[in-house]
Each structure stands twice: as C-alpha cells, then as structure tokens.
XYZ file of C-alpha atoms in Angstrom:
705
model
C 104.409 48.713 118.441
C 103.997 44.863 120.423
C 105.852 45.403 123.899
C 107.125 42.207 125.347
C 106.962 42.209 129.658
C 110.127 42.321 131.389
C 111.964 39.803 131.549
C 113.380 38.851 135.477
C 116.407 39.868 134.015
C 115.652 43.400 133.330
C 113.116 43.699 136.091
C 116.213 43.145 138.348
C 118.502 45.668 136.681
C 114.629 48.283 136.744
C 114.593 47.894 140.747
C 118.938 48.290 141.440
C 118.834 51.168 139.856
C 116.055 52.818 142.828
C 118.229 50.689 145.036
C 121.472 50.716 146.524
C 123.100 47.994 146.197
C 121.764 45.217 148.809
C 118.903 46.907 151.064
C 116.239 45.466 148.694
C 116.149 41.955 150.712
C 116.591 38.796 148.003
C 112.745 38.023 150.000
C 111.626 40.422 148.252
C 113.090 41.122 145.462
C 111.825 37.352 144.267
C 108.675 37.745 145.394
C 108.779 40.838 143.280
C 110.152 38.907 139.940
C 107.720 36.508 140.555
C 103.876 38.866 141.321
C 105.433 41.867 138.227
C 104.447 39.061 135.489
C 107.159 41.626 133.536
C 104.728 44.200 133.859
C 106.838 47.342 134.837
C 103.664 50.376 136.263
C 103.499 46.528 138.777
C 106.855 47.514 139.841
C 105.965 51.027 140.179
C 103.416 51.005 141.638
C 104.296 48.618 144.196
C 107.192 51.530 144.998
C 105.292 54.137 145.995
C 102.917 52.203 147.564
C 105.667 50.987 150.810
C 107.128 55.053 150.039
C 102.838 56.307 151.123
C 103.250 52.670 153.749
C 107.093 54.280 155.026
C 107.823 51.034 153.979
C 110.476 52.132 151.870
C 112.999 55.752 152.267
C 113.868 58.600 149.837
C 118.592 58.926 150.487
C 119.753 60.947 148.372
C 118.668 59.659 144.787
C 118.097 56.334 146.127
C 116.094 54.300 148.082
C 116.336 52.283 151.190
C 114.287 50.038 153.431
C 113.281 50.643 156.706
C 112.323 48.288 160.194
C 108.828 48.136 158.821
C 109.833 45.590 155.441
C 109.592 43.057 157.513
C 106.029 42.702 158.037
C 104.482 44.481 155.541
C 102.443 42.221 153.382
C 103.261 43.008 148.834
C 99.949 42.887 146.889
C 99.910 39.997 144.605
C 98.503 41.608 141.555
C 98.962 45.202 140.087
C 95.017 46.451 140.676
C 95.781 45.119 144.450
C 98.314 46.842 144.198
C 96.257 50.360 142.886
C 93.760 50.004 145.162
C 95.589 50.220 147.613
C 96.107 53.632 146.842
C 93.352 54.812 146.171
C 91.912 53.723 149.342
C 94.371 55.698 151.184
C 93.374 59.174 149.426
C 91.903 61.097 151.917
C 88.401 61.612 151.166
C 88.263 64.780 149.452
C 90.487 63.077 147.018
C 89.235 59.610 145.839
C 86.261 60.925 145.041
C 88.172 63.518 143.302
C 90.514 60.813 141.226
C 87.147 58.408 140.727
C 84.791 61.471 139.136
C 88.054 61.794 137.172
C 88.275 58.583 136.305
C 84.194 58.958 135.885
C 84.571 62.251 133.143
C 88.149 60.487 131.433
C 91.503 60.237 130.775
C 91.696 63.455 130.188
C 89.643 66.706 131.424
C 89.315 70.396 132.117
C 89.664 71.628 135.799
C 86.003 73.281 135.026
C 84.619 70.772 134.282
C 85.840 69.265 137.541
C 84.975 72.278 138.828
C 81.720 72.158 137.815
C 80.585 68.813 138.503
C 82.559 67.811 142.061
C 80.453 68.309 145.516
C 83.099 70.861 147.271
C 84.666 72.477 143.735
C 86.567 74.753 147.189
C 88.704 71.029 147.516
C 89.734 70.870 144.395
C 92.707 72.407 143.375
C 94.850 71.434 147.218
C 92.725 67.269 145.638
C 94.495 67.641 142.777
C 97.899 68.950 144.426
C 97.743 65.323 146.141
C 97.284 63.740 142.877
C 99.511 64.926 141.010
C 102.074 64.362 143.269
C 101.736 60.917 144.061
C 101.682 61.134 140.383
C 98.710 59.439 139.939
C 97.058 62.127 137.367
C 99.908 63.895 135.122
C 99.034 67.248 133.413
C 99.315 67.477 129.787
C 98.805 69.623 126.622
C 97.115 69.065 123.055
C 96.077 70.933 120.542
C 97.739 73.813 122.879
C 96.151 73.432 125.911
C 96.368 72.628 129.348
C 93.905 69.046 131.092
C 95.045 67.166 133.120
C 94.741 63.060 132.842
C 94.809 59.965 134.563
C 98.298 58.642 134.191
C 97.339 55.021 133.715
C 94.290 53.579 132.385
C 94.607 50.652 134.901
C 94.546 53.650 137.738
C 91.419 54.737 136.514
C 89.948 52.018 135.524
C 90.264 50.553 139.293
C 88.898 53.465 140.764
C 86.435 53.994 138.602
C 85.248 50.008 139.404
C 85.177 50.907 143.029
C 82.274 53.614 142.024
C 79.220 52.715 143.249
C 76.695 51.346 139.929
C 74.462 53.981 141.340
C 76.764 56.462 142.279
C 79.049 55.799 138.624
C 75.691 55.861 136.526
C 74.837 59.482 138.474
C 78.111 61.040 137.775
C 77.876 60.556 133.964
C 74.564 61.986 134.192
C 76.327 64.955 135.969
C 79.249 65.551 133.303
C 77.106 64.884 130.626
C 74.939 68.667 131.257
C 78.462 70.427 132.600
C 79.292 69.707 129.170
C 76.382 70.639 127.711
C 75.660 74.126 129.932
C 79.622 74.613 128.528
C 78.188 75.269 124.726
C 82.042 74.900 123.756
C 80.011 73.966 120.009
C 83.476 74.330 118.357
C 84.515 71.144 120.386
C 85.020 68.033 118.095
C 84.649 65.547 120.340
C 82.153 66.819 122.444
C 78.799 65.104 120.746
C 80.966 61.858 120.815
C 81.714 63.129 125.137
C 77.514 63.429 124.979
C 76.682 60.445 123.713
C 79.417 58.540 125.723
C 78.693 60.218 128.768
C 74.012 60.436 128.924
C 74.246 56.681 127.981
C 76.541 54.937 131.317
C 74.130 57.774 132.999
C 70.659 55.370 131.303
C 69.819 58.119 130.086
C 69.577 55.984 126.227
C 67.035 59.041 124.785
C 69.531 61.798 124.672
C 72.623 59.257 124.981
C 71.052 57.751 121.231
C 70.505 61.719 119.620
C 74.061 62.458 120.248
C 75.904 59.804 118.525
C 73.454 60.274 115.578
C 75.358 63.825 115.440
C 79.101 61.818 117.070
C 78.773 59.815 113.645
C 77.640 62.780 111.139
C 80.685 65.210 113.238
C 83.081 62.285 112.358
C 81.577 61.854 108.540
C 81.886 65.163 108.157
C 85.495 65.107 108.527
C 86.103 61.710 107.417
C 86.384 60.206 110.545
C 85.341 56.186 109.272
C 86.139 54.273 111.703
C 84.313 56.842 114.398
C 81.646 57.227 112.516
C 81.529 53.748 112.142
C 81.160 53.033 115.947
C 79.445 56.238 116.455
C 76.708 55.037 114.342
C 76.547 51.381 115.411
C 76.543 52.334 119.189
C 73.464 54.073 117.930
C 71.974 51.201 115.977
C 72.745 49.304 118.873
C 71.093 51.348 121.276
C 67.635 52.252 118.671
C 67.642 48.208 118.554
C 66.883 47.888 122.298
C 64.595 51.511 122.769
C 62.686 50.174 119.931
C 62.875 46.305 118.357
C 62.294 46.576 114.914
C 59.601 49.187 115.380
C 59.870 53.109 116.511
C 59.538 56.150 113.899
C 60.705 54.596 110.410
C 61.604 57.752 108.974
C 64.047 57.663 112.040
C 65.261 54.605 111.142
C 66.403 54.338 106.887
C 68.952 57.347 108.157
C 70.549 55.483 110.784
C 70.968 53.346 108.778
C 71.695 55.608 105.639
C 74.596 56.541 108.286
C 75.514 53.346 109.541
C 75.929 52.146 105.342
C 77.572 55.020 105.149
C 80.069 55.114 107.451
C 80.837 51.246 106.941
C 82.040 52.895 103.096
C 84.009 55.521 104.098
C 85.567 53.008 106.319
C 86.687 50.542 103.708
C 84.881 47.950 105.308
C 83.337 46.821 101.384
C 81.296 44.013 102.565
C 79.456 45.464 104.777
C 78.645 48.204 104.339
C 77.090 46.384 100.460
C 74.894 44.549 103.638
C 74.072 47.897 105.834
C 73.107 49.840 102.485
C 70.008 46.631 101.269
C 68.519 46.875 104.513
C 68.598 50.559 104.043
C 67.223 50.038 100.691
C 64.284 48.207 101.771
C 63.565 50.281 103.960
C 62.877 52.348 101.333
C 60.903 49.858 99.550
C 62.847 49.210 96.885
C 63.353 44.779 96.579
C 66.741 42.873 97.074
C 67.817 40.376 95.208
C 67.824 37.284 97.424
C 69.326 34.454 95.614
C 70.963 32.990 92.503
C 66.723 33.273 90.057
C 65.862 36.486 92.047
C 69.735 37.903 90.624
C 69.188 36.836 86.973
C 65.706 37.110 86.780
C 66.809 40.952 88.408
C 69.675 41.116 85.501
C 67.858 40.708 82.216
C 64.806 43.100 83.639
C 67.193 44.987 83.649
C 69.613 44.823 80.477
C 66.729 44.473 78.505
C 65.762 48.229 79.596
C 69.087 49.987 80.483
C 70.481 48.929 77.347
C 68.340 49.764 74.142
C 69.017 53.274 74.918
C 71.923 53.697 74.446
C 71.241 52.351 71.009
C 67.906 53.810 69.711
C 66.158 57.481 69.846
C 64.540 58.224 72.982
C 61.003 57.968 73.620
C 58.362 59.143 75.556
C 58.736 61.318 77.960
C 60.562 60.382 81.246
C 59.677 62.478 84.456
C 60.766 63.565 86.265
C 63.140 62.397 89.691
C 61.419 62.608 93.375
C 63.153 63.344 96.705
C 62.241 59.133 97.204
C 63.319 58.695 93.991
C 67.056 61.065 94.782
C 67.662 59.309 98.105
C 67.243 55.766 96.177
C 69.670 56.002 93.430
C 72.268 57.874 96.172
C 73.274 54.580 97.860
C 72.489 52.301 95.001
C 75.327 54.562 93.666
C 77.177 54.177 96.132
C 76.156 49.923 97.778
C 77.363 49.217 93.825
C 80.974 51.316 94.749
C 80.880 48.859 98.240
C 79.864 45.894 96.536
C 82.987 46.078 93.636
C 85.548 44.338 94.920
C 83.386 43.003 98.036
C 80.281 41.353 95.875
C 81.053 41.370 92.324
C 78.188 38.788 91.154
C 75.155 41.539 93.210
C 77.865 44.170 91.896
C 76.755 43.816 88.989
C 73.498 43.618 88.840
C 72.471 45.920 91.357
C 74.198 48.259 89.586
C 72.295 47.428 86.587
C 69.142 47.329 88.454
C 69.998 51.427 89.453
C 70.774 51.935 85.876
C 66.991 50.659 84.843
C 65.794 52.278 87.581
C 67.574 55.878 85.704
C 66.545 55.378 82.458
C 62.819 55.657 84.014
C 63.028 59.195 85.123
C 64.741 62.470 82.890
C 68.051 62.513 84.098
C 68.480 66.001 83.763
C 66.549 65.522 86.951
C 68.855 63.550 88.752
C 71.575 64.865 90.352
C 73.736 62.554 90.059
C 72.919 61.176 87.196
C 76.801 61.365 85.027
C 78.287 59.637 88.412
C 75.638 56.739 87.921
C 76.317 56.297 83.225
C 79.765 56.401 84.550
C 80.220 54.230 87.375
C 78.163 51.892 84.466
C 80.558 52.734 81.479
C 83.296 50.673 84.856
C 80.657 48.516 84.912
C 80.842 47.272 81.501
C 84.975 47.896 81.391
C 86.014 46.148 84.864
C 83.779 42.894 84.704
C 84.873 42.635 81.194
C 81.238 42.610 79.108
C 81.201 44.839 76.438
C 83.665 47.977 75.758
C 81.825 48.999 73.778
C 79.129 49.650 75.960
C 81.396 51.122 78.200
C 81.912 53.851 75.998
C 78.889 54.789 75.094
C 78.254 54.522 78.572
C 81.004 57.697 79.483
C 79.552 59.390 75.912
C 75.813 59.628 77.734
C 77.307 60.310 81.030
C 79.391 63.546 79.387
C 75.976 64.516 78.062
C 74.534 64.917 81.613
C 78.200 66.120 83.253
C 78.124 69.629 85.720
C 81.705 70.725 84.768
C 80.696 73.058 87.888
C 80.510 69.410 90.069
C 83.886 68.818 91.208
C 83.066 66.122 93.457
C 81.064 64.790 89.769
C 83.835 65.511 86.910
C 85.771 64.017 89.697
C 83.640 60.364 89.557
C 83.909 61.303 85.550
C 87.394 61.261 85.052
C 87.841 57.836 87.621
C 85.537 56.020 85.322
C 87.294 56.758 82.582
C 90.141 56.831 83.307
C 89.618 53.359 84.206
C 87.820 51.985 80.976
C 90.739 53.393 79.290
C 93.600 51.731 81.248
C 91.801 48.572 80.469
C 90.461 48.973 77.041
C 94.949 49.625 76.370
C 94.234 54.344 76.328
C 97.552 54.841 78.134
C 97.720 58.284 76.966
C 98.419 60.953 79.445
C 96.556 62.752 78.947
C 93.603 60.523 80.448
C 95.541 60.975 84.102
C 93.610 63.127 86.694
C 95.329 66.391 88.317
C 96.617 65.410 91.200
C 94.332 68.882 92.082
C 91.057 67.647 91.768
C 92.419 64.177 92.917
C 93.020 66.186 96.426
C 89.925 68.166 96.502
C 87.908 65.302 95.934
C 89.848 63.971 99.355
C 88.686 66.377 101.420
C 85.074 66.300 100.295
C 85.101 62.755 100.883
C 86.039 60.825 97.730
C 87.795 58.743 99.368
C 86.597 55.252 97.214
C 87.140 57.195 94.129
C 90.913 58.472 95.227
C 91.762 55.231 96.460
C 90.761 53.100 93.240
C 92.014 55.624 91.291
C 95.256 55.904 92.388
C 95.753 51.786 92.748
C 95.297 52.201 88.668
C 97.350 54.732 88.716
C 99.816 53.877 90.108
C 100.262 49.689 88.278
C 100.222 52.044 84.324
C 103.091 53.887 85.959
C 105.223 50.462 87.140
C 103.913 49.094 83.572
C 105.328 52.204 82.401
C 108.920 52.239 84.064
C 107.801 55.197 86.029
C 109.091 53.575 88.798
C 110.075 57.635 90.607
C 105.222 58.158 90.003
C 104.480 54.744 91.006
C 106.429 55.940 94.233
C 104.801 59.300 94.655
C 100.918 57.478 94.107
C 101.651 54.732 96.759
C 103.372 57.441 99.414
C 100.049 59.826 98.910
C 98.028 56.545 98.611
C 99.277 55.555 102.233
C 98.730 58.932 103.612
C 95.152 58.725 102.285
C 95.622 55.042 104.205
C 97.288 56.395 107.683
C 94.846 59.403 107.918
C 91.908 57.745 107.456
C 92.496 54.596 108.352
C 91.455 53.527 105.390
C 90.716 50.045 104.225
C 90.555 50.525 101.289
C 93.613 52.555 100.895
C 95.977 49.592 102.299
C 94.437 47.358 99.994
C 95.812 49.436 96.719
C 99.308 50.413 98.088
C 100.180 46.990 99.082
C 98.700 45.847 95.695
C 101.023 48.722 93.556
C 104.165 48.037 95.905
C 104.555 43.936 95.225
C 104.098 45.154 91.899
C 106.697 47.403 91.650
C 108.491 45.509 92.662
C 107.867 42.583 90.710
C 108.399 44.655 87.813
C 112.667 45.887 89.780
C 113.035 42.009 89.734
C 113.411 42.531 93.228
C 112.226 39.243 94.058
C 112.694 38.822 98.109
C 110.731 41.825 99.162
C 108.285 41.240 95.946
C 107.338 38.265 97.656
C 107.067 39.580 101.733
C 105.562 42.576 99.606
C 103.112 39.994 98.546
C 102.721 38.097 101.865
C 102.075 40.968 103.630
C 98.598 42.185 100.946
C 97.687 38.738 101.276
C 98.028 38.886 105.007
C 96.892 42.218 105.670
C 93.288 41.744 103.821
C 90.215 39.315 103.874
C 88.725 39.879 100.982
C 88.771 36.960 99.141
C 88.908 38.463 95.608
C 91.352 40.792 96.399
C 93.480 37.910 97.990
C 92.889 36.009 94.347
C 95.786 39.295 93.299
C 97.937 38.415 96.149
C 98.326 34.657 94.773
C 98.072 35.591 91.953
C 101.069 37.659 92.277
C 102.910 36.050 95.027
C 102.817 33.041 92.198
C 104.602 34.581 89.646
C 107.804 36.107 92.206
C 107.369 32.065 93.444
C 108.630 30.994 89.579
C 110.677 33.607 89.041
C 112.774 32.124 91.649
C 112.417 28.353 90.110
C 110.293 27.723 92.935
C 108.106 25.703 91.918
C 106.604 23.764 93.638
C 105.372 26.671 96.199
C 103.988 28.287 93.101
C 101.598 25.325 92.728
C 100.445 25.231 96.022
C 99.832 28.954 96.008
C 97.804 28.421 92.416
C 96.030 25.365 93.932
C 94.316 28.904 96.552
C 93.340 29.758 94.045
C 91.610 28.183 92.576
C 90.122 27.459 96.045
C 88.536 30.494 96.203
C 88.445 30.598 92.442
C 85.912 27.924 92.707
C 84.490 29.589 96.536
C 83.744 33.103 94.765
C 81.178 31.605 91.040
C 82.449 34.479 87.837
C 84.947 36.775 89.441
C 85.696 40.078 87.041
C 89.083 39.112 84.409
C 91.062 42.078 86.155
C 91.003 39.510 88.594
C 91.457 36.252 87.278
C 93.682 37.996 84.322
C 97.275 37.223 87.670
C 96.728 33.472 88.364
C 96.201 32.798 84.631
C 99.404 34.363 83.830
C 101.411 33.464 86.989
C 99.518 29.535 85.535
C 100.988 29.946 81.969
C 104.139 31.376 84.066
C 103.594 28.327 85.468
C 103.888 25.511 82.814
C 106.050 26.840 80.937
C 108.781 26.688 83.195
C 106.900 22.846 84.316
C 107.854 22.384 79.988
C 111.408 23.911 79.905
C 112.774 20.864 82.936
C 112.300 19.082 80.536
C 113.831 17.471 77.436
C 111.717 18.164 74.107
C 111.064 14.017 74.364
C 109.699 14.062 77.105
C 107.510 17.079 78.137
C 105.204 16.979 75.268
C 102.529 16.307 78.543
C 103.585 19.672 79.382
C 102.987 21.186 77.321
C 99.830 21.116 76.250
C 98.816 22.769 80.055
C 100.717 25.651 79.211
C 98.587 25.272 75.758
C 95.206 25.187 77.494
C 96.489 27.715 80.455
C 97.951 30.062 77.509
C 94.766 30.372 75.648
C 93.411 31.265 78.785
C 95.690 33.800 79.458
C 95.138 35.378 76.461
C 91.507 35.779 77.065
C 91.627 37.489 79.828
C 94.496 39.241 78.708
C 91.801 41.319 75.831
C 89.810 42.539 78.718
C 92.490 43.212 80.242
C 95.585 45.563 78.528
C 98.902 45.923 80.950
C 98.733 41.643 81.009
C 99.092 41.847 76.816
C 102.702 42.008 75.575
C 103.840 39.383 78.931
C 100.860 36.741 78.023
C 101.306 36.786 74.289
C 105.659 36.978 74.678
C 104.589 33.346 76.675
C 101.837 32.161 74.458
C 104.840 32.794 71.367
C 107.212 30.918 73.720
C 104.751 27.766 73.792
C 104.049 27.155 70.025
C 108.161 27.409 69.720
C 108.608 24.640 72.532
C 106.484 23.292 70.237
C 108.036 24.037 67.052
C 105.443 25.640 66.118
C 107.755 29.227 64.853
C 105.774 30.721 62.292
C 103.035 31.179 65.306
C 105.376 32.148 67.888
C 107.355 34.489 65.709
C 103.339 36.026 64.839
C 102.779 36.516 69.295
C 105.893 37.875 69.280
C 104.455 40.046 67.116
C 101.670 41.022 68.986
C 103.988 41.353 72.226
C 105.928 44.002 71.266
C 102.578 45.791 69.429
C 101.060 46.260 72.775
C 104.051 46.852 74.843
C 104.664 49.698 72.176
C 101.520 51.076 72.383
C 101.212 51.049 76.600
C 104.849 51.926 76.144
C 105.798 49.426 78.926
C 109.507 49.133 78.254
C 110.440 46.423 80.940
C 107.707 44.023 78.767
C 108.909 45.169 75.547
C 113.044 44.320 76.795
C 112.488 41.222 78.120
C 110.091 40.340 74.851
C 113.175 41.585 72.904
C 114.884 39.224 75.089
C 113.208 36.678 74.458
C 113.199 36.345 70.639
C 116.799 37.484 70.368
C 117.811 34.087 72.760
C 114.582 32.530 70.835
C 116.144 32.459 67.178
C 120.315 33.172 68.607
C 119.983 28.998 69.563
C 118.481 27.951 66.761
C 120.922 29.399 64.743
C 117.808 31.845 62.945
C 120.345 34.812 64.103
C 119.567 36.738 60.276
C 116.167 35.852 60.965
C 114.240 39.358 61.568
C 111.272 40.055 63.538
C 109.746 43.746 63.924
C 112.203 44.859 61.724
C 114.694 43.711 63.564
C 117.808 40.742 63.583
C 117.712 38.840 66.250
C 121.457 40.407 68.557
C 119.721 43.395 67.430
C 116.827 43.186 69.901
C 119.258 42.561 72.146
C 121.495 45.391 71.970
C 117.616 47.443 71.711
C 117.108 44.919 75.834
C 120.648 45.706 76.775
C 119.293 49.380 76.000
C 116.322 49.617 77.473
C 117.255 48.264 81.135
C 119.868 50.976 82.095
C 117.335 53.412 80.674
C 114.946 52.123 83.441
C 117.999 50.944 85.762
C 117.227 48.054 85.932
C 119.724 46.087 86.730
C 119.180 42.783 87.659
C 117.759 42.071 84.050
C 120.902 42.586 82.128
C 122.295 39.196 83.165
C 119.066 37.971 81.386
C 120.323 39.916 78.192
C 123.427 37.390 78.248
C 126.838 37.928 76.352
C 125.496 38.124 72.509
C 124.520 41.536 73.053
C-alpha cells in the first residue's frame, strides 16, 4: 500500500482535532504545515515535544497553548524533533532506549535485563519510555514484547551512540542471545549473524549467516535465505578474497545458487550454479563456439544409448559425481526461462556425465532422465526422443520417493501437454503437489500448475483453472516466489482472453509484461497482448506490440517454440485481420504476408499442441481469402480434429462459426465439412458457447444459427 503524504488541508484537520478552536496560533500552525512535509509522525512528535516542555497542556480532551509558546523554537525536521525528545530523557531511560535501538525494533524484557548495565533500573526506565510512547507493547506469535514505536525513532536513537559503543553493545546482545539458548527460535541464527556482524566479529557472523540461510531454506523462506547467503558471501570475500577453505567456498556458493533458484531469481541462479560447478572442476562452456562444441559432444554421447543396447559395464557414481549432477539438474531448471540456449547445452552435458556412470547408483537418475525428456519436448527438438527418455526415467523411478515421483509425473505431463495428449489420467494428484510444496519443490509445482492451468483454460474448465490460479497465488504469497508470480500472470491473462473479457485481458497482459524482466516471459506476454489488441480491433497497437516482441527475439536468438508460438499465432491473426479490411482487388500483398505468417505459425503449432485449433483455423481462412477453397476446408477439418483431441470446446465452436459463416456468405449452404452443413455448424457453435457460459461469443454466431 503506497501512503501519500498528507496535504495542507489534512494537516490542518489533524491539528484542529488536537486543539480547542483558536488555541493554536496561526504562525505556529503555518510553520508546522510547512515543516511537516505531510508526515503525521513529525506532527505527533512536535506536539509531544511541546507537551514535555510545558509549552502545551491538556485541558479536558484538547490541548491548550501556554505563554511559553511565544519563545519556543520548533525543530525543522522529524529527526531533530525525535533527537530533542531523546536528549531530554534521564540517563537510564536514554541508555535503555539506545540499547533497544541496538537490539532491534522488537525485544523481550529478559534480553534487556541480560545486557543492561543496571538491571535494577530497567523496569522504571521502560515505564517512562512507554509513557512517552517511544516504546509500545505488542503480542506476536503468542509472546508479549516491546517495540520501538517507529523506525525513525530507532534510527535516531541508534545514530546517537558512538560507533565503538555500538559495536560493544552488538557483541553484548549477541552473547546474551547465545546464552539464552532458545534453539527453537527460527530467527536465532539470523539475529546472531546480524549482531556479530555489527559488532565486527566477522568469523562468528559468517558462521551464523550460513546457519540462518539453512534455516530459511528449510522453511522455504527463500527471500530470507538469499539475504543471509549473500551477506555470508560478502563477509567471506571481505575476509579471504579469492582464498580461504575451498570446501567452505564451494558450500557457500552452492547454498547461494540454491537460494536464488528457490527465490525464482533464475538468471542469477544459473550464473551462481556455474560458479559453484567451476569450483568443483567442471568446465563451463563460454562463447558460442564452446557452447556448440559442448552440444555436439553431449548429443553424440547421450542419444545412442536410447537406440542401441548398453555395452560395457559403467562405474558407480562417486560422491563428487553426485554433487555435480545435483547442481547440474538444478541449473538446468533455472535456465528454462533464464537462459534457453544454455538450458539445452547444460542439460545435455549433465546427461553425458550420467551416461558414463551406472544410473542405478545415482539417486537422481530418474529426475535427470525425466528432465531431459522435458528438454526435448519443451525445446521442440523431438517428441520421440522425449518419449524414449521418459521410458528410461521410469526404469529408474523410486516409487517410494515422492520427490522423484513428482519430477517424473511433472515432466511426463509437460511432454504430453506439448505433444497433444490431454487425457485426465496424466493430471497430478493435488496431494502430491502439496507435498512437493512442503518439501521445497516450488519450481516443479509452480511450473506444473501453470501448464495445467493453461490446459484447463483451453478446455473451458474455467472454475478449475481459477482454482489453479489460487493455488499458484498461495505459493507466490507464502514464499514470495517470482516463478509462481509469472505463472499466475500467464494463466490469468489466458483465462480472461479465452473468456473474451478483453479489457481485463489487456490489463492482465500489461501487468505480465511489467512484473517480470525475463525476456522469454515477456515474449509470451507480448504475444498475448497482441492477440487481445487484434480482437479489440486495435491493429496498429498490435503491430507495435509484435515489433517489440521481434526485438526481444532478435536479441535472444534461438528461443523455444512455446514462446515463439504465442507471437506467431498473434501475427497470423493480425495479418488476417488486415487482409479482411481490404477489398479482394487490393489484398494480394497483405494476403501473401498472412500466408507466410500462417506457414510459420503452423510449424510452431505442430510442437505446441494447444495452439493447433486456432492456427489451423486461421491458416484455412487465409486460403479461403486467396480463393483456395479446398485447402481451406482441409485446414478447417484439421482444426476441428485438433480441438476434439484436446477437448478445446471454445476453439471447436469458433472454427464452426468460421466454417458456417464463410460457406453461407459464399452461397454454399448445402456443402458439408466434417459431415455437417453450414447451419449445423452454427447451431453446434451456439450450443458450445452456451454450455461454456461465453455470452460474448454468442453474438459472433449470428441469426443464421
């Protein structure tokens, strides 16, 4: 929530509520209005200062000025106001406030008593600070604690302490926390790392930062884990430069890479995984030539075992092999949208390493084979190879390991989703997904829910799609996970578009573009936005949107079909809409562009199944406008077949509307496509739209139905 500053009229109303009418001199009121800069805290602290100085006194439920108001000087900033209040405290209360500022905004009496120089004076000092509302009480997780009322009060009190004294106090607080021995406190290691670090005991701070990161990672508190590991890395570099204990350095870089991965910061995760692997002695390809060489070498080593009998007996995996393969698998997942070129190269490199070992000795062998299957499907390289890797993965599947089962089922679903097998048997049990979240498999669960949500949208199972959106949102909110956010935006925009709630869909697509920096995700978002703009008949904006997407694709180079297909689909729709606007005599050039777009879109749709009904329909419409009627009818039949195979009711109905209206307009009402006449197609389309609740689509059917 963004809170705007109070304007002058609101400041005046606030002050009027404190003073009896006419009791606040105009000059003071104007000075307060000017200096406050809209800050209620400034006004509150100035008033408390004036009360403490005896300049204002309480009469009934209002304030009243005394004669001393004529000579008082009003501080110019909120910091000056707070500092003047702190300076007027008695020495014990001032020390306790400063100590509280060192401890943090929330603290217990017990901790203060351990650290204070004069424990006997603490209760009275706390009473005075509470009366002055510099401290307040609150209850958190069933525990009562004291809190510095405002961060700025804490900041001013902290800054007033000499630096050497601050360091001494931080070390005392850290020692008191350690002596407290409450190992159940989830924030314990984080607090110790903070106080030892501020106390310049870097070695202890580093130790607790690593432990704090582990605690946060176990709790899937990924934002906190990233912070702790980044701080540990900074401190380690500060102490050792590029030296230090190699094992400890590798452990730290692995932890930071994993924390980035679970946070959803996939580009940074990929880079950090590469650093960790480099320290383990793994060659990380750099430059196009090095990447191409690695790709060829990995393909030559990895594919033959799928088609040929296994030859020599392979050695068991060592602990080093297992560590490297685990990092490689996580790196590949991070690179799915973060770096698609490296995703292909590095996944195959991991597979090449695995083929040199006995897979039965590698606990993650099933996951790696399944992930390679996902790679071949997602990258559009080969559904056949993908299916072979899935069969190989199933051979090593440990059915008693829910983590491995989830990875296998998720990759099997991904293959089937892209290839066009949308049978319900492949949908994953919600209990397995919930267990995956609890185990920290956020990438697998969020990615699967995004794909499954898209499938449900296309099938017109809108309530179920909304339920998937809610589950993705729960992961996003609980773990502050960026990948969940991107999947939620994608499914929401697709849902609104499919329901033809176009204004809302445009807004959702814009949000999707703005909220995520990964170029691959932006390509999808721009493709969705362009389609919405065409349907809104804003062809100029659609052209600009697709130009922006083209610039991204040119910068990225080769990108997966799943991403390119969104834009190719929308470009075909745009070119078709432009051709429709022109007379038959003037549309030749535009129609040629549309047919080129159709060829490109069809090639991509063959690798991204859910776009086939729409792309085949629009390819048929291009042929119809070019008076290639027999080809048009064949494309429309393919569109209907694809929609039937996927259960895509809305797309099936849209193709029926296209067939019925084109045939009627050409005076060919008696002709049949797929065994149904033009009017029968329109009647069927109306029934489909009504069953799906798509009231906006009913208007497209026309009175002929």
